[in-house]
Amino acid sequence: MVIFSVYVVNKAGGLIYQYDNYVPRAEAEKTFSFPLDLVLKHHDEKVIVSFGQRDGIRVGHAVLSINGVDVMGKNTGEGKDILEYLRDANNYPVSIRFGRARLSSNEKLMLASMFHSLFAIGSQLSPDVGSSGIEMLETDVFKLHCFQTLTGIKFIVLADPRQSGIDTLLRKIYEIYSDFALKNPFYSLEMPIRCELFDQNLKGALEVAEKAGNFGAGS
Amino acid sequence: MTVHNLYIFDRNGNCLFYSEWNRKKQAGISKDEEFKLMYGMLFSIRSFVSKMSPLDMKDGFLSFQTSKYRLHYYETPSGLKFVMNTDLSVSNARETLQHIYSNLYVEYIVKNPVCVLGHNLDSELFSSRLDAFIRALPYYSPRAA
């Protein structure tokens, strides 16, 4: 019963705050001999698996480290191109660590803006009158909850599908936002939130929500 | 308790089938544009979900809900997409959509030598069976809730 992350999106669709509470990193490290039986390809400045699944390595996983040295984008730690390195039989046996790639800040910005638009389209395509945008999006691994305030700020929480009490948590986060960000005289509206008290109180609220499994109405 | 409408898209984004039962508000754009927008939204949601997901996913995107309706989604391994909008009381329509695929689509469209896959499904038998099936659903009521 876990809350993965929190995003706050402003009126224009830009990400103004992001916090990763729990990031499960499923990684697999294996030693390979020539030739490599997985097909790798370049994608977005990373090297990912495009074909071949075995022992916890899935399609879409990125190369995280080679022989214990973390990779830097498309190149190994020493600066050599990864695909070239792995095509050379002399470099084998090699130990490679694969895992889900961590999202970079740029990617998070893009995803937040993407959700801002999807939220609006969900409202436009409604078969019923007076519908809001997407308030809850469900997959088999996580549930995304979104609360849009009257001023257009969206609070988005990604949590475990079985976690309850997220609605109360979203309203609590709104309360924390208005107390520690809006009332902060050095904070400008719609700008990224850089207020320590906001961070602290948000972490506290998430802890309470996770522990209770249900953010109590009494709190 | 009601079903609003149902879309079926193929893997290229063409809308093969659409029918509505209890739709109260039109989208304000032509039907063609609405199909493209719906497909585009689903394609973007799938890509969004695969990037955002903290763990590897098996089934992927299942459904979303707004304050008034819930959209259920089922995709077959062949890229066929079944999309159903219902009201909020229906929590899980995945089995319904799977049933529509295996017992209606496969039986009356795929096994029909006259029906060309990839074009608009114009099998009257399919439409009438689908209509009867939807109306027989436990959560369907002809008067909008």
mmCIF file of C-alpha atoms in Angstrom:
data_model
loop_
_atom_site.group_PDB
_atom_site.id
_atom_site.type_symbol
_atom_site.label_atom_id
_atom_site.label_comp_id
_atom_site.label_asym_id
_atom_site.label_seq_id
_atom_site.Cartn_x
_atom_site.Cartn_y
_atom_site.Cartn_z
ATOM 1 C CA MET A 1 0.000 0.000 0.000
ATOM 2 C CA VAL A 2 2.205 2.720 -1.289
ATOM 3 C CA ILE A 3 2.151 6.182 -2.798
ATOM 4 C CA PHE A 4 4.628 6.434 -5.659
ATOM 5 C CA SER A 5 4.763 10.117 -6.529
ATOM 6 C CA VAL A 6 3.084 13.523 -6.475
ATOM 7 C CA TYR A 7 2.953 16.082 -9.307
ATOM 8 C CA VAL A 8 1.535 19.614 -9.248
ATOM 9 C CA VAL A 9 0.618 21.198 -12.597
ATOM 10 C CA ASN A 10 -0.232 24.882 -13.051
ATOM 11 C CA LYS A 11 -3.008 26.504 -15.093
ATOM 12 C CA ALA A 12 -1.002 26.500 -18.309
ATOM 13 C CA GLY A 13 -0.060 22.826 -18.068
ATOM 14 C CA GLY A 14 3.499 23.301 -16.812
ATOM 15 C CA LEU A 15 4.897 21.149 -14.020
ATOM 16 C CA ILE A 16 5.600 23.253 -10.920
ATOM 17 C CA TYR A 17 6.339 20.557 -8.353
ATOM 18 C CA GLN A 18 7.298 16.920 -8.390
ATOM 19 C CA TYR A 19 8.121 14.494 -5.592
ATOM 20 C CA ASP A 20 8.989 10.807 -5.851
ATOM 21 C CA ASN A 21 8.028 9.117 -2.619
ATOM 22 C CA TYR A 22 8.751 5.516 -3.522
ATOM 23 C CA VAL A 23 10.476 4.404 -6.676
ATOM 24 C CA PRO A 24 10.636 0.612 -6.982
ATOM 25 C CA ARG A 25 13.657 -0.190 -9.083
ATOM 26 C CA ALA A 26 13.479 -3.711 -10.431
ATOM 27 C CA GLU A 27 16.925 -4.346 -11.902
ATOM 28 C CA ALA A 28 18.616 -7.433 -13.257
ATOM 29 C CA GLU A 29 22.361 -7.868 -13.634
ATOM 30 C CA LYS A 30 23.643 -10.721 -15.769
ATOM 31 C CA THR A 31 26.866 -11.849 -17.331
ATOM 32 C CA PHE A 32 26.734 -12.381 -21.078
ATOM 33 C CA SER A 33 28.999 -14.080 -23.571
ATOM 34 C CA PHE A 34 29.369 -13.249 -27.258
ATOM 35 C CA PRO A 35 27.073 -12.952 -29.159
ATOM 36 C CA LEU A 36 24.510 -11.069 -27.112
ATOM 37 C CA ASP A 37 21.097 -12.701 -27.450
ATOM 38 C CA LEU A 38 19.156 -9.501 -26.855
ATOM 39 C CA VAL A 39 18.595 -6.840 -29.498
ATOM 40 C CA LEU A 40 19.438 -3.351 -28.264
ATOM 41 C CA LYS A 41 18.675 -0.021 -29.880
ATOM 42 C CA HIS A 42 19.128 3.691 -29.302
ATOM 43 C CA HIS A 43 16.088 5.508 -27.992
ATOM 44 C CA ASP A 44 16.000 9.027 -26.558
ATOM 45 C CA GLU A 45 19.692 9.162 -25.588
ATOM 46 C CA LYS A 46 19.491 5.760 -23.919
ATOM 47 C CA VAL A 47 20.143 2.189 -25.011
ATOM 48 C CA ILE A 48 17.101 -0.006 -24.506
ATOM 49 C CA VAL A 49 16.122 -3.608 -25.147
ATOM 50 C CA SER A 50 14.038 -3.839 -28.297
ATOM 51 C CA PHE A 51 13.746 -7.632 -28.532
ATOM 52 C CA GLY A 52 14.482 -10.508 -26.194
ATOM 53 C CA GLN A 53 13.244 -11.234 -22.695
ATOM 54 C CA ARG A 54 14.909 -13.453 -20.122
ATOM 55 C CA ASP A 55 15.530 -13.642 -16.409
ATOM 56 C CA GLY A 56 13.795 -10.433 -15.426
ATOM 57 C CA ILE A 57 14.990 -8.431 -18.413
ATOM 58 C CA ARG A 58 12.049 -7.064 -20.378
ATOM 59 C CA VAL A 59 11.524 -5.171 -23.612
ATOM 60 C CA GLY A 60 11.850 -1.478 -22.819
ATOM 61 C CA HIS A 61 14.422 -1.905 -20.076
ATOM 62 C CA ALA A 62 17.451 0.328 -20.369
ATOM 63 C CA VAL A 63 21.130 -0.503 -19.965
ATOM 64 C CA LEU A 64 22.069 0.917 -16.561
ATOM 65 C CA SER A 65 25.651 -0.211 -16.092
ATOM 66 C CA ILE A 66 28.315 -2.294 -17.825
ATOM 67 C CA ASN A 67 30.814 -4.252 -15.711
ATOM 68 C CA GLY A 68 29.747 -2.281 -12.681
ATOM 69 C CA VAL A 69 30.385 1.132 -14.220
ATOM 70 C CA ASP A 70 27.258 3.278 -14.710
ATOM 71 C CA VAL A 71 26.591 4.261 -18.306
ATOM 72 C CA MET A 72 26.257 7.875 -19.425
ATOM 73 C CA GLY A 73 23.476 8.062 -22.003
ATOM 74 C CA LYS A 74 24.533 6.205 -25.133
ATOM 75 C CA ASN A 75 28.144 5.772 -24.009
ATOM 76 C CA THR A 76 29.804 3.635 -21.382
ATOM 77 C CA GLY A 77 31.362 5.227 -18.315
ATOM 78 C CA GLU A 78 34.624 5.543 -20.240
ATOM 79 C CA GLY A 79 32.994 7.298 -23.188
ATOM 80 C CA LYS A 80 32.806 4.475 -25.725
ATOM 81 C CA ASP A 81 29.598 3.909 -27.694
ATOM 82 C CA ILE A 82 27.710 1.046 -26.036
ATOM 83 C CA LEU A 83 26.488 -0.702 -29.161
ATOM 84 C CA GLU A 84 29.986 -0.627 -30.686
ATOM 85 C CA TYR A 85 31.421 -1.947 -27.447
ATOM 86 C CA LEU A 86 28.980 -4.846 -27.349
ATOM 87 C CA ARG A 87 29.577 -5.779 -30.992
ATOM 88 C CA ASP A 88 33.253 -6.412 -30.298
ATOM 89 C CA ALA A 89 33.847 -10.036 -29.215
ATOM 90 C CA ASN A 90 37.020 -9.102 -27.317
ATOM 91 C CA ASN A 91 35.037 -7.289 -24.654
ATOM 92 C CA TYR A 92 33.197 -10.429 -23.592
ATOM 93 C CA PRO A 93 32.304 -11.880 -21.090
ATOM 94 C CA VAL A 94 30.586 -8.695 -19.955
ATOM 95 C CA SER A 95 28.244 -8.039 -17.054
ATOM 96 C CA ILE A 96 25.332 -5.739 -17.871
ATOM 97 C CA ARG A 97 22.675 -4.359 -15.533
ATOM 98 C CA PHE A 98 19.222 -3.728 -17.036
ATOM 99 C CA GLY A 99 16.235 -2.010 -15.466
ATOM 100 C CA ARG A 100 13.389 0.431 -15.997
ATOM 101 C CA ALA A 101 14.885 3.749 -16.974
ATOM 102 C CA ARG A 102 14.438 6.563 -14.482
ATOM 103 C CA LEU A 103 12.494 9.529 -15.860
ATOM 104 C CA SER A 104 14.612 12.620 -16.440
ATOM 105 C CA SER A 105 13.254 16.053 -15.376
ATOM 106 C CA ASN A 106 12.556 16.928 -18.984
ATOM 107 C CA GLU A 107 10.528 13.791 -19.470
ATOM 108 C CA LYS A 108 8.528 14.525 -16.334
ATOM 109 C CA LEU A 109 7.775 18.017 -17.648
ATOM 110 C CA MET A 110 6.577 16.565 -20.939
ATOM 111 C CA LEU A 111 4.439 13.913 -19.270
ATOM 112 C CA ALA A 112 2.795 16.448 -16.973
ATOM 113 C CA SER A 113 1.875 18.656 -19.920
ATOM 114 C CA MET A 114 0.633 15.601 -21.802
ATOM 115 C CA PHE A 115 -1.651 14.745 -18.913
ATOM 116 C CA HIS A 116 -2.913 18.328 -18.777
ATOM 117 C CA SER A 117 -4.135 17.963 -22.384
ATOM 118 C CA LEU A 118 -5.543 14.463 -21.877
ATOM 119 C CA PHE A 119 -7.484 15.787 -18.895
ATOM 120 C CA ALA A 120 -9.163 18.360 -21.144
ATOM 121 C CA ILE A 121 -9.879 15.888 -23.948
ATOM 122 C CA GLY A 122 -11.506 13.529 -21.450
ATOM 123 C CA SER A 123 -13.953 16.280 -20.627
ATOM 124 C CA GLN A 124 -14.612 17.152 -24.269
ATOM 125 C CA LEU A 125 -15.383 13.575 -25.341
ATOM 126 C CA SER A 126 -17.823 13.036 -22.512
ATOM 127 C CA PRO A 127 -21.139 11.391 -23.470
ATOM 128 C CA ASP A 128 -22.768 13.078 -20.491
ATOM 129 C CA VAL A 129 -23.269 16.776 -19.758
ATOM 130 C CA GLY A 130 -21.215 18.670 -17.233
ATOM 131 C CA SER A 131 -18.330 16.234 -16.965
ATOM 132 C CA SER A 132 -15.025 17.170 -15.379
ATOM 133 C CA GLY A 133 -11.702 16.015 -16.792
ATOM 134 C CA ILE A 134 -9.993 12.718 -15.937
ATOM 135 C CA GLU A 135 -10.145 12.299 -12.171
ATOM 136 C CA MET A 136 -8.829 8.782 -11.885
ATOM 137 C CA LEU A 137 -6.904 6.660 -14.345
ATOM 138 C CA GLU A 138 -6.424 2.992 -13.607
ATOM 139 C CA THR A 139 -3.887 0.447 -14.809
ATOM 140 C CA ASP A 140 -2.999 -2.945 -13.401
ATOM 141 C CA VAL A 141 0.072 -1.576 -11.598
ATOM 142 C CA PHE A 142 -0.896 1.915 -10.402
ATOM 143 C CA LYS A 143 -3.800 4.339 -10.085
ATOM 144 C CA LEU A 144 -3.420 7.987 -10.969
ATOM 145 C CA HIS A 145 -5.680 10.428 -9.100
ATOM 146 C CA CYS A 146 -6.118 14.020 -10.171
ATOM 147 C CA PHE A 147 -7.785 16.898 -8.372
ATOM 148 C CA GLN A 148 -8.318 20.154 -10.223
ATOM 149 C CA THR A 149 -8.923 23.230 -8.076
ATOM 150 C CA LEU A 150 -11.197 26.116 -9.019
ATOM 151 C CA THR A 151 -8.133 28.092 -10.098
ATOM 152 C CA GLY A 152 -6.951 25.417 -12.541
ATOM 153 C CA ILE A 153 -4.105 23.910 -10.488
ATOM 154 C CA LYS A 154 -3.984 20.115 -10.771
ATOM 155 C CA PHE A 155 -2.692 17.885 -7.991
ATOM 156 C CA ILE A 156 -1.774 14.456 -9.328
ATOM 157 C CA VAL A 157 -0.962 11.453 -7.148
ATOM 158 C CA LEU A 158 0.276 8.071 -8.403
ATOM 159 C CA ALA A 159 -0.461 5.301 -5.923
ATOM 160 C CA ASP A 160 -0.906 1.570 -5.526
ATOM 161 C CA PRO A 161 -4.305 0.478 -6.911
ATOM 162 C CA ARG A 162 -5.426 -0.737 -3.495
ATOM 163 C CA GLN A 163 -4.514 2.438 -1.634
ATOM 164 C CA SER A 164 -7.607 4.198 -0.298
ATOM 165 C CA GLY A 165 -8.185 7.690 1.029
ATOM 166 C CA ILE A 166 -6.449 9.424 -1.859
ATOM 167 C CA ASP A 167 -9.285 11.929 -2.296
ATOM 168 C CA THR A 168 -8.774 13.175 1.229
ATOM 169 C CA LEU A 169 -5.023 13.200 0.634
ATOM 170 C CA LEU A 170 -5.448 15.355 -2.489
ATOM 171 C CA ARG A 171 -7.472 17.887 -0.539
ATOM 172 C CA LYS A 172 -4.879 17.820 2.224
ATOM 173 C CA ILE A 173 -2.146 18.543 -0.341
ATOM 174 C CA TYR A 174 -4.216 21.485 -1.615
ATOM 175 C CA GLU A 175 -4.423 22.753 1.956
ATOM 176 C CA ILE A 176 -0.642 22.402 2.382
ATOM 177 C CA TYR A 177 -0.117 24.203 -0.942
ATOM 178 C CA SER A 178 -2.267 27.150 0.110
ATOM 179 C CA ASP A 179 -0.642 27.306 3.565
ATOM 180 C CA PHE A 180 3.036 26.969 2.680
ATOM 181 C CA ALA A 181 3.316 28.020 -0.956
ATOM 182 C CA LEU A 182 0.626 30.630 -1.522
ATOM 183 C CA LYS A 183 1.079 32.374 1.799
ATOM 184 C CA ASN A 184 4.833 32.488 1.262
ATOM 185 C CA PRO A 185 5.592 36.106 0.245
ATOM 186 C CA PHE A 186 8.578 34.992 -1.843
ATOM 187 C CA TYR A 187 6.576 32.539 -3.947
ATOM 188 C CA SER A 188 5.204 33.732 -7.303
ATOM 189 C CA LEU A 189 2.042 32.167 -8.624
ATOM 190 C CA GLU A 190 2.342 29.495 -11.331
ATOM 191 C CA MET A 191 6.114 29.245 -10.781
ATOM 192 C CA PRO A 192 7.987 26.129 -9.590
ATOM 193 C CA ILE A 193 7.454 25.595 -5.884
ATOM 194 C CA ARG A 194 10.682 25.837 -3.891
ATOM 195 C CA CYS A 195 9.414 26.110 -0.327
ATOM 196 C CA GLU A 196 10.993 23.950 2.339
ATOM 197 C CA LEU A 197 7.931 23.930 4.564
ATOM 198 C CA PHE A 198 5.813 22.730 1.654
ATOM 199 C CA ASP A 199 8.214 19.791 1.109
ATOM 200 C CA GLN A 200 8.271 18.871 4.783
ATOM 201 C CA ASN A 201 4.544 18.994 5.275
ATOM 202 C CA LEU A 202 3.887 17.118 2.048
ATOM 203 C CA LYS A 203 6.189 14.290 3.146
ATOM 204 C CA GLY A 204 4.413 14.207 6.483
ATOM 205 C CA ALA A 205 0.999 13.990 4.848
ATOM 206 C CA LEU A 206 2.145 11.159 2.572
ATOM 207 C CA GLU A 207 3.528 9.222 5.528
ATOM 208 C CA VAL A 208 0.252 9.535 7.394
ATOM 209 C CA ALA A 209 -1.736 8.482 4.333
ATOM 210 C CA GLU A 210 0.424 5.417 3.725
ATOM 211 C CA LYS A 211 0.480 4.319 7.339
ATOM 212 C CA ALA A 212 -3.227 4.700 7.839
ATOM 213 C CA GLY A 213 -3.879 3.107 4.445
ATOM 214 C CA ASN A 214 -6.776 5.437 4.701
ATOM 215 C CA PHE A 215 -6.352 9.120 5.399
ATOM 216 C CA GLY A 216 -8.828 9.468 8.232
ATOM 217 C CA ALA A 217 -11.572 12.033 8.147
ATOM 218 C CA GLY A 218 -10.708 12.919 11.709
ATOM 219 C CA SER A 219 -7.153 14.125 11.006
ATOM 220 C CA MET B 1 -26.723 2.222 -14.462
ATOM 221 C CA THR B 2 -26.193 2.545 -18.145
ATOM 222 C CA VAL B 3 -23.922 2.113 -21.142
ATOM 223 C CA HIS B 4 -23.434 5.304 -23.176
ATOM 224 C CA ASN B 5 -21.588 4.175 -26.280
ATOM 225 C CA LEU B 6 -19.074 1.725 -27.739
ATOM 226 C CA TYR B 7 -16.212 2.190 -30.226
ATOM 227 C CA ILE B 8 -14.110 -0.446 -31.964
ATOM 228 C CA PHE B 9 -10.794 0.666 -33.510
ATOM 229 C CA ASP B 10 -8.350 -1.377 -35.535
ATOM 230 C CA ARG B 11 -4.578 -1.242 -35.149
ATOM 231 C CA ASN B 12 -4.226 1.615 -37.637
ATOM 232 C CA GLY B 13 -6.660 3.926 -35.910
ATOM 233 C CA ASN B 14 -9.641 3.414 -38.203
ATOM 234 C CA CYS B 15 -12.932 3.287 -36.380
ATOM 235 C CA LEU B 16 -14.538 0.007 -37.420
ATOM 236 C CA PHE B 17 -17.701 0.279 -35.407
ATOM 237 C CA TYR B 18 -19.549 2.799 -33.291
ATOM 238 C CA SER B 19 -22.957 2.705 -31.667
ATOM 239 C CA GLU B 20 -24.603 4.609 -28.860
ATOM 240 C CA TRP B 21 -27.391 3.793 -26.472
ATOM 241 C CA ASN B 22 -27.777 6.521 -23.940
ATOM 242 C CA ARG B 23 -25.608 9.411 -25.035
ATOM 243 C CA LYS B 24 -26.792 12.732 -23.636
ATOM 244 C CA LYS B 25 -24.210 15.104 -25.059
ATOM 245 C CA GLN B 26 -22.558 15.113 -28.469
ATOM 246 C CA ALA B 27 -18.920 16.150 -28.705
ATOM 247 C CA GLY B 28 -19.580 19.212 -30.836
ATOM 248 C CA ILE B 29 -17.366 17.984 -33.667
ATOM 249 C CA SER B 30 -18.123 15.708 -36.628
ATOM 250 C CA LYS B 31 -18.149 11.963 -36.097
ATOM 251 C CA ASP B 32 -14.931 11.472 -38.082
ATOM 252 C CA GLU B 33 -13.115 14.018 -35.981
ATOM 253 C CA GLU B 34 -14.482 12.509 -32.838
ATOM 254 C CA PHE B 35 -13.162 9.062 -33.774
ATOM 255 C CA LYS B 36 -9.744 10.483 -34.555
ATOM 256 C CA LEU B 37 -9.690 12.424 -31.303
ATOM 257 C CA MET B 38 -10.757 9.381 -29.305
ATOM 258 C CA TYR B 39 -8.114 7.185 -30.920
ATOM 259 C CA GLY B 40 -5.460 9.850 -30.466
ATOM 260 C CA MET B 41 -6.360 10.279 -26.819
ATOM 261 C CA LEU B 42 -6.134 6.538 -26.184
ATOM 262 C CA PHE B 43 -2.836 6.238 -28.023
ATOM 263 C CA SER B 44 -1.423 9.085 -25.937
ATOM 264 C CA ILE B 45 -2.770 7.627 -22.703
ATOM 265 C CA ARG B 46 -1.121 4.284 -23.465
ATOM 266 C CA SER B 47 2.208 5.927 -24.154
ATOM 267 C CA PHE B 48 1.851 8.145 -21.068
ATOM 268 C CA VAL B 49 1.060 5.160 -18.859
ATOM 269 C CA SER B 50 3.979 3.085 -20.126
ATOM 270 C CA LYS B 51 6.414 5.910 -19.330
ATOM 271 C CA MET B 52 4.910 6.881 -15.977
ATOM 272 C CA SER B 53 4.495 3.399 -14.634
ATOM 273 C CA PRO B 54 6.800 2.661 -11.691
ATOM 274 C CA LEU B 55 6.799 -1.087 -12.447
ATOM 275 C CA ASP B 56 6.558 -3.245 -15.545
ATOM 276 C CA MET B 57 2.955 -3.593 -16.620
ATOM 277 C CA LYS B 58 1.110 -6.656 -17.824
ATOM 278 C CA ASP B 59 -2.294 -5.422 -18.973
ATOM 279 C CA GLY B 60 -1.535 -1.732 -19.169
ATOM 280 C CA PHE B 61 -4.179 0.963 -19.181
ATOM 281 C CA LEU B 62 -7.547 -0.369 -18.009
ATOM 282 C CA SER B 63 -9.971 2.517 -17.524
ATOM 283 C CA PHE B 64 -10.367 6.132 -16.487
ATOM 284 C CA GLN B 65 -13.167 8.031 -14.845
ATOM 285 C CA THR B 66 -14.350 11.617 -14.675
ATOM 286 C CA SER B 67 -17.088 13.105 -12.525
ATOM 287 C CA LYS B 68 -19.802 11.841 -14.889
ATOM 288 C CA TYR B 69 -18.633 8.804 -16.855
ATOM 289 C CA ARG B 70 -16.140 5.986 -16.964
ATOM 290 C CA LEU B 71 -14.270 4.844 -20.029
ATOM 291 C CA HIS B 72 -13.310 1.156 -20.188
ATOM 292 C CA TYR B 73 -10.580 -0.027 -22.517
ATOM 293 C CA TYR B 74 -9.609 -3.440 -23.806
ATOM 294 C CA GLU B 75 -6.948 -4.126 -26.413
ATOM 295 C CA THR B 76 -6.443 -7.489 -28.063
ATOM 296 C CA PRO B 77 -2.943 -8.744 -28.936
ATOM 297 C CA SER B 78 -3.790 -8.075 -32.601
ATOM 298 C CA GLY B 79 -4.166 -4.359 -31.915
ATOM 299 C CA LEU B 80 -7.969 -4.242 -31.942
ATOM 300 C CA LYS B 81 -9.243 -1.701 -29.408
ATOM 301 C CA PHE B 82 -12.613 -1.906 -27.664
ATOM 302 C CA VAL B 83 -13.726 1.260 -25.874
ATOM 303 C CA MET B 84 -16.903 1.530 -23.838
ATOM 304 C CA ASN B 85 -18.254 4.559 -21.970
ATOM 305 C CA THR B 86 -20.553 3.807 -19.074
ATOM 306 C CA ASP B 87 -21.765 5.736 -16.077
ATOM 307 C CA LEU B 88 -19.871 5.649 -12.790
ATOM 308 C CA SER B 89 -21.634 2.662 -11.257
ATOM 309 C CA VAL B 90 -19.884 0.170 -13.538
ATOM 310 C CA SER B 91 -16.515 -0.600 -12.027
ATOM 311 C CA ASN B 92 -15.119 -3.314 -14.246
ATOM 312 C CA ALA B 93 -16.247 -3.947 -17.786
ATOM 313 C CA ARG B 94 -13.121 -5.739 -18.929
ATOM 314 C CA GLU B 95 -14.840 -9.102 -19.038
ATOM 315 C CA THR B 96 -17.750 -7.623 -20.959
ATOM 316 C CA LEU B 97 -15.352 -6.249 -23.549
ATOM 317 C CA GLN B 98 -13.492 -9.553 -23.715
ATOM 318 C CA HIS B 99 -16.806 -11.295 -24.261
ATOM 319 C CA ILE B 100 -17.717 -8.860 -27.032
ATOM 320 C CA TYR B 101 -14.405 -9.633 -28.712
ATOM 321 C CA SER B 102 -14.383 -13.423 -28.417
ATOM 322 C CA ASN B 103 -18.063 -14.235 -28.708
ATOM 323 C CA LEU B 104 -19.317 -11.503 -31.025
ATOM 324 C CA TYR B 105 -16.462 -10.034 -33.035
ATOM 325 C CA VAL B 106 -14.604 -13.294 -33.692
ATOM 326 C CA GLU B 107 -17.786 -15.279 -34.306
ATOM 327 C CA TYR B 108 -19.654 -12.885 -36.550
ATOM 328 C CA ILE B 109 -16.955 -10.805 -38.219
ATOM 329 C CA VAL B 110 -13.724 -12.758 -38.377
ATOM 330 C CA LYS B 111 -15.424 -16.004 -39.278
ATOM 331 C CA ASN B 112 -17.571 -14.289 -41.884
ATOM 332 C CA PRO B 113 -15.960 -14.814 -45.330
ATOM 333 C CA VAL B 114 -17.800 -11.805 -46.728
ATOM 334 C CA CYS B 115 -16.588 -9.305 -44.117
ATOM 335 C CA VAL B 116 -13.322 -7.627 -45.061
ATOM 336 C CA LEU B 117 -11.285 -6.948 -41.919
ATOM 337 C CA GLY B 118 -9.995 -3.438 -41.617
ATOM 338 C CA HIS B 119 -13.042 -1.807 -43.115
ATOM 339 C CA ASN B 120 -16.217 -0.647 -41.494
ATOM 340 C CA LEU B 121 -18.027 -3.606 -39.978
ATOM 341 C CA ASP B 122 -21.321 -3.747 -41.793
ATOM 342 C CA SER B 123 -22.608 -7.079 -40.638
ATOM 343 C CA GLU B 124 -26.209 -6.708 -39.535
ATOM 344 C CA LEU B 125 -26.013 -9.885 -37.514
ATOM 345 C CA PHE B 126 -23.105 -8.467 -35.532
ATOM 346 C CA SER B 127 -24.915 -5.185 -34.858
ATOM 347 C CA SER B 128 -28.106 -6.841 -33.726
ATOM 348 C CA ARG B 129 -26.364 -9.408 -31.540
ATOM 349 C CA LEU B 130 -24.215 -6.705 -29.988
ATOM 350 C CA ASP B 131 -27.254 -4.542 -29.332
ATOM 351 C CA ALA B 132 -29.095 -7.445 -27.718
ATOM 352 C CA PHE B 133 -26.046 -8.294 -25.615
ATOM 353 C CA ILE B 134 -25.632 -4.751 -24.340
ATOM 354 C CA ARG B 135 -29.304 -4.415 -23.504
ATOM 355 C CA ALA B 136 -29.146 -7.686 -21.611
ATOM 356 C CA LEU B 137 -26.254 -6.545 -19.431
ATOM 357 C CA PRO B 138 -27.118 -6.399 -15.721
ATOM 358 C CA TYR B 139 -25.950 -2.824 -15.518
ATOM 359 C CA TYR B 140 -27.841 -1.532 -18.519
ATOM 360 C CA SER B 141 -31.126 0.267 -18.035
ATOM 361 C CA PRO B 142 -32.974 1.971 -20.904
ATOM 362 C CA ARG B 143 -33.893 5.011 -18.847
ATOM 363 C CA ALA B 144 -30.780 7.029 -18.201
ATOM 364 C CA ALA B 145 -29.952 7.014 -14.515
#
